[in-house]
Amino acid sequence: MSVADSSLLSQLFERFAIEPSTEALRSAWLAKPHGSAADRVYRDALEWLERKLWSGGVQPELLALYQALFREFEQQRDADSDDRRHHFVVVIPVADRPEHLRSCLASLLKLCQLYRYGSYRDGRFTHVSVLLADDSEQHANQRSHREIAADFTARGLTTEYFGADAQRELFARLPVSSRSALQRMLGSGEPLHHKGASITRNLAYLHLASRLPAQPRQLFYCIDSDQEFRVRIDTAQGERNLYALNYLHQLDRIFTTTDAQVLTGKVVGDPPVSPAVMAGNFLEDVLGFLLRMAQLDVSQACQFHQPNGDKVSDASYHDMADLFGFKSEVARYDYHCTLDGAHDHAACFADFAVRLNRFFDGEHPTRHSYYEPAELHAGIQSARTIYTGNYIFRPSALRFGIPFASLKLRMAGPVMGRLIKAEIGPGFVSVNLPMLHKRTVAGLGQSEFRPGIEHGNDRIDLCGEFERQFFGDVMLFTVEQLTAQGYPARSLSNATIEQSLITTEGRMFELYSAKQVQILNKLERLESLFADPAQWWQAHPELVDARADFARFIANMQHNFGGGACGYSSIAEPAKRERRHAQMLSALCDLAADQDSWQRVLESLSPTGAMQAERTAR
């Protein structure tokens, strides 16, 4: 089939015949182009259709045409014997999350089916594969993950299972001296479960290095198991999750036409931020919900379906967003009821109450982010933060292993991003290709597994998460100070590094303590309002379960953020602070040595010349 025979292009031009902007496209199509000229017609038509797709809100029938036109374009290109597009290896660390993992891989397979990036031969997508790095503790989940990998391989998405045995074998291949030198990046080698996502990723990167082809055209696409290749949009009819972005095609174009070495996207849906630093703003929203409910009649038709006028940004989730250079202009966000059909405020109250305790697993019921369409290539920007669940890099960038991994601190991505920016500057970019983030599993109402969060019958404990977040913030802002002085390329004295660490730790402790005072004030107001016997929600027997959910939420907030909360105690206790201080100081002082050891191990594992060949292949 030639481009002139395209029924889809014909359909496009007939549908929009009266629009002057299609005249040049139509003329190029009627010229019956071949080869690269035909590719240009398809690209121009797809770019035009993409702009049309998002003008005035997404239109489902145009989305279907957009996807079909991409499939036809791929069919045209499949006959090209010199297809030099990139092969994507999607790297997914997973720990005891079979349901999350299945949804994640299902979304990738669906993306491949809808857009058909690369060749599809013998029932297999040839330009996309998956490396599944398992960090599970439960043998049943290890078995489930292995079976899921085999299932998706059988369905056309080649998925390699990189489990504990393969990780142990890789670790054993390293010289003893290298294992010792890289303990902060790889751990001790045992146990090989719940090592943490950063160590698991680093082991996966070594595995990738060991099998680099001599002439690579590869990109490594790192995501998390609780993400999907979709975007969430907000419409008058409510939220919708759509396969509206051809991630692989767009990334191939960016890495083909630019010198980017590392690229990061973001997420939409649930926040990438820990509940440890969202409690203040969520309490503000819960207070707002109850205050508004108190002014409404219980049997009145639900008034919580108004259009969402509050735009959620990077500043919206975080209690200390100003630390990152953001300023939130909205202090309180409204809840937007998710119930369909006719219902009253009692039903809305109960629906909101069910969602409250999901907050402790990272879901934010009042602040969801949505995809905001923009011209992609013009929007490429210099970056400073890695979103570890959505970043892509060339094989030569395997040299950027995740530092300080054995410390298991949060904020590993922002720390890594500052260090990458310090080294390659404009080679590190961000782009508007977010992935859908879903913290909880619908059937559970919580995450299958999340380190640092412990679930009891009614109690949810964030102590471990809180401690990892605090010291992760200390590490991040210490690194930010040090890179401003030329670190790590410029050698700084241990005394200089330690002084920066001490100063940052003191500042962060003051900020966390001040935020706790604000949280306690909001908690007191919330408890008083909720328990007020004059409020209608206290008088209705059908709301007994909803009241219990509210009471459990307040109790868990008190447990995790109130006076004597374990998280605050853990960051205030001198012995624990001294231990963390010593760990971080040693890691910062030895970073250059760790990076050198990492590079030597990469070179020892990589086939001769493979990483150098990649630098000249683009």
PDB file of C-alpha atoms in Angstrom, residues 171-286:
ATOM      1  CA  PHE A 171      26.618 -10.189  42.047  1.00  0.00           C
ATOM      2  CA  ALA A 172      28.870 -13.258  42.303  1.00  0.00           C
ATOM      3  CA  ARG A 173      30.486 -12.399  38.947  1.00  0.00           C
ATOM      4  CA  LEU A 174      31.800  -9.133  40.336  1.00  0.00           C
ATOM      5  CA  PRO A 175      35.322  -9.132  41.784  1.00  0.00           C
ATOM      6  CA  VAL A 176      35.346  -9.143  45.579  1.00  0.00           C
ATOM      7  CA  SER A 177      37.043  -5.743  45.560  1.00  0.00           C
ATOM      8  CA  SER A 178      34.236  -4.306  43.410  1.00  0.00           C
ATOM      9  CA  ARG A 179      31.528  -5.712  45.661  1.00  0.00           C
ATOM     10  CA  SER A 180      33.166  -4.043  48.641  1.00  0.00           C
ATOM     11  CA  ALA A 181      33.690  -0.742  46.817  1.00  0.00           C
ATOM     12  CA  LEU A 182      30.078  -0.613  45.629  1.00  0.00           C
ATOM     13  CA  GLN A 183      28.238  -1.530  48.822  1.00  0.00           C
ATOM     14  CA  ARG A 184      26.533   1.869  48.871  1.00  0.00           C
ATOM     15  CA  MET A 185      25.154   1.244  45.371  1.00  0.00           C
ATOM     16  CA  LEU A 186      24.544  -2.519  45.440  1.00  0.00           C
ATOM     17  CA  GLY A 187      24.252  -3.472  49.091  1.00  0.00           C
ATOM     18  CA  SER A 188      26.000  -6.507  50.535  1.00  0.00           C
ATOM     19  CA  GLY A 189      24.419  -9.051  48.198  1.00  0.00           C
ATOM     20  CA  GLU A 190      22.191 -10.610  50.855  1.00  0.00           C
ATOM     21  CA  PRO A 191      19.320 -10.711  51.407  1.00  0.00           C
ATOM     22  CA  LEU A 192      18.052 -10.301  47.858  1.00  0.00           C
ATOM     23  CA  HIS A 193      14.575  -9.129  48.792  1.00  0.00           C
ATOM     24  CA  HIS A 194      13.342  -5.706  49.870  1.00  0.00           C
ATOM     25  CA  LYS A 195      16.759  -4.258  49.072  1.00  0.00           C
ATOM     26  CA  GLY A 196      14.969  -1.129  47.904  1.00  0.00           C
ATOM     27  CA  ALA A 197      14.124   0.162  44.444  1.00  0.00           C
ATOM     28  CA  SER A 198      17.461   1.969  44.023  1.00  0.00           C
ATOM     29  CA  ILE A 199      19.650  -1.101  44.619  1.00  0.00           C
ATOM     30  CA  THR A 200      17.320  -3.182  42.449  1.00  0.00           C
ATOM     31  CA  ARG A 201      17.588  -0.648  39.633  1.00  0.00           C
ATOM     32  CA  ASN A 202      21.377  -0.568  39.910  1.00  0.00           C
ATOM     33  CA  LEU A 203      21.553  -4.357  39.605  1.00  0.00           C
ATOM     34  CA  ALA A 204      19.265  -4.151  36.576  1.00  0.00           C
ATOM     35  CA  TYR A 205      21.564  -1.535  35.018  1.00  0.00           C
ATOM     36  CA  LEU A 206      24.576  -3.822  35.441  1.00  0.00           C
ATOM     37  CA  HIS A 207      22.580  -6.606  33.811  1.00  0.00           C
ATOM     38  CA  LEU A 208      21.780  -4.301  30.888  1.00  0.00           C
ATOM     39  CA  ALA A 209      25.436  -3.320  30.563  1.00  0.00           C
ATOM     40  CA  SER A 210      26.462  -6.973  30.382  1.00  0.00           C
ATOM     41  CA  ARG A 211      24.384  -7.568  27.265  1.00  0.00           C
ATOM     42  CA  LEU A 212      24.837  -4.356  25.276  1.00  0.00           C
ATOM     43  CA  PRO A 213      25.011  -5.071  21.533  1.00  0.00           C
ATOM     44  CA  ALA A 214      28.030  -3.965  19.523  1.00  0.00           C
ATOM     45  CA  GLN A 215      25.947  -1.404  17.570  1.00  0.00           C
ATOM     46  CA  PRO A 216      23.198  -0.349  19.950  1.00  0.00           C
ATOM     47  CA  ARG A 217      20.170   1.706  19.036  1.00  0.00           C
ATOM     48  CA  GLN A 218      18.649   1.233  22.447  1.00  0.00           C
ATOM     49  CA  LEU A 219      16.947   3.388  25.021  1.00  0.00           C
ATOM     50  CA  PHE A 220      16.355   2.312  28.603  1.00  0.00           C
ATOM     51  CA  TYR A 221      12.942   3.380  29.899  1.00  0.00           C
ATOM     52  CA  CYS A 222      12.674   3.188  33.702  1.00  0.00           C
ATOM     53  CA  ILE A 223       9.228   3.132  35.284  1.00  0.00           C
ATOM     54  CA  ASP A 224       7.526   1.992  38.494  1.00  0.00           C
ATOM     55  CA  SER A 225       5.118  -0.916  38.786  1.00  0.00           C
ATOM     56  CA  ASP A 226       2.279   1.337  40.009  1.00  0.00           C
ATOM     57  CA  GLN A 227       2.246   3.374  36.794  1.00  0.00           C
ATOM     58  CA  GLU A 228       0.512   3.010  33.446  1.00  0.00           C
ATOM     59  CA  PHE A 229       1.105   4.280  29.914  1.00  0.00           C
ATOM     60  CA  ARG A 230      -1.965   6.487  30.020  1.00  0.00           C
ATOM     61  CA  VAL A 231      -2.803  10.060  30.965  1.00  0.00           C
ATOM     62  CA  ARG A 232      -5.605  11.343  33.154  1.00  0.00           C
ATOM     63  CA  ILE A 233      -7.692  14.232  31.916  1.00  0.00           C
ATOM     64  CA  ASP A 234     -10.435  16.207  33.625  1.00  0.00           C
ATOM     65  CA  THR A 235     -13.696  16.631  31.707  1.00  0.00           C
ATOM     66  CA  ALA A 236     -17.163  17.959  32.460  1.00  0.00           C
ATOM     67  CA  GLN A 237     -18.228  14.312  32.804  1.00  0.00           C
ATOM     68  CA  GLY A 238     -15.445  13.512  35.273  1.00  0.00           C
ATOM     69  CA  GLU A 239     -11.957  12.048  35.109  1.00  0.00           C
ATOM     70  CA  ARG A 240     -10.884   9.881  32.182  1.00  0.00           C
ATOM     71  CA  ASN A 241      -7.746   7.793  31.698  1.00  0.00           C
ATOM     72  CA  LEU A 242      -6.730   7.663  28.033  1.00  0.00           C
ATOM     73  CA  TYR A 243      -4.094   6.132  25.766  1.00  0.00           C
ATOM     74  CA  ALA A 244      -3.638   9.526  24.175  1.00  0.00           C
ATOM     75  CA  LEU A 245       0.183   9.747  23.971  1.00  0.00           C
ATOM     76  CA  ASN A 246       2.388   7.668  21.692  1.00  0.00           C
ATOM     77  CA  TYR A 247       5.238   7.643  24.207  1.00  0.00           C
ATOM     78  CA  LEU A 248       7.621   5.435  22.227  1.00  0.00           C
ATOM     79  CA  HIS A 249       7.286   7.314  18.940  1.00  0.00           C
ATOM     80  CA  GLN A 250       7.750  10.689  20.616  1.00  0.00           C
ATOM     81  CA  LEU A 251      10.762   9.577  22.640  1.00  0.00           C
ATOM     82  CA  ASP A 252      12.384   8.026  19.587  1.00  0.00           C
ATOM     83  CA  ARG A 253      12.017  11.345  17.759  1.00  0.00           C
ATOM     84  CA  ILE A 254      13.494  13.321  20.653  1.00  0.00           C
ATOM     85  CA  PHE A 255      16.516  11.054  21.058  1.00  0.00           C
ATOM     86  CA  THR A 256      17.011  10.980  17.274  1.00  0.00           C
ATOM     87  CA  THR A 257      16.868  14.738  16.751  1.00  0.00           C
ATOM     88  CA  THR A 258      18.538  16.028  19.942  1.00  0.00           C
ATOM     89  CA  ASP A 259      21.673  15.358  21.974  1.00  0.00           C
ATOM     90  CA  ALA A 260      19.704  14.497  25.112  1.00  0.00           C
ATOM     91  CA  GLN A 261      21.412  11.823  27.177  1.00  0.00           C
ATOM     92  CA  VAL A 262      18.865  11.558  29.986  1.00  0.00           C
ATOM     93  CA  LEU A 263      15.199  12.568  29.788  1.00  0.00           C
ATOM     94  CA  THR A 264      12.595  12.624  32.518  1.00  0.00           C
ATOM     95  CA  GLY A 265       8.833  12.911  32.457  1.00  0.00           C
ATOM     96  CA  LYS A 266       6.443  13.347  35.353  1.00  0.00           C
ATOM     97  CA  VAL A 267       3.254  11.671  36.545  1.00  0.00           C
ATOM     98  CA  VAL A 268      -0.436  12.511  36.587  1.00  0.00           C
ATOM     99  CA  GLY A 269      -3.070  11.070  38.879  1.00  0.00           C
ATOM    100  CA  ASP A 270      -1.772  10.300  42.354  1.00  0.00           C
ATOM    101  CA  PRO A 271       1.127  12.424  43.627  1.00  0.00           C
ATOM    102  CA  PRO A 272       4.758  11.286  43.548  1.00  0.00           C
ATOM    103  CA  VAL A 273       5.070  12.808  47.026  1.00  0.00           C
ATOM    104  CA  SER A 274       5.104  10.973  50.363  1.00  0.00           C
ATOM    105  CA  PRO A 275       2.186  11.359  52.805  1.00  0.00           C
ATOM    106  CA  ALA A 276       4.883  12.369  55.292  1.00  0.00           C
ATOM    107  CA  VAL A 277       4.960  15.792  53.615  1.00  0.00           C
ATOM    108  CA  MET A 278       1.306  16.107  52.529  1.00  0.00           C
ATOM    109  CA  ALA A 279      -0.509  15.929  55.870  1.00  0.00           C
ATOM    110  CA  GLY A 280      -0.878  19.674  56.358  1.00  0.00           C
ATOM    111  CA  ASN A 281      -2.476  20.427  53.004  1.00  0.00           C
ATOM    112  CA  PHE A 282      -4.737  17.371  53.109  1.00  0.00           C
ATOM    113  CA  LEU A 283      -6.022  18.279  56.570  1.00  0.00           C
ATOM    114  CA  GLU A 284      -6.828  21.732  55.189  1.00  0.00           C
ATOM    115  CA  ASP A 285      -8.910  20.116  52.440  1.00  0.00           C
ATOM    116  CA  VAL A 286     -10.697  17.741  54.848  1.00  0.00           C
TER     117      VAL A 286
END
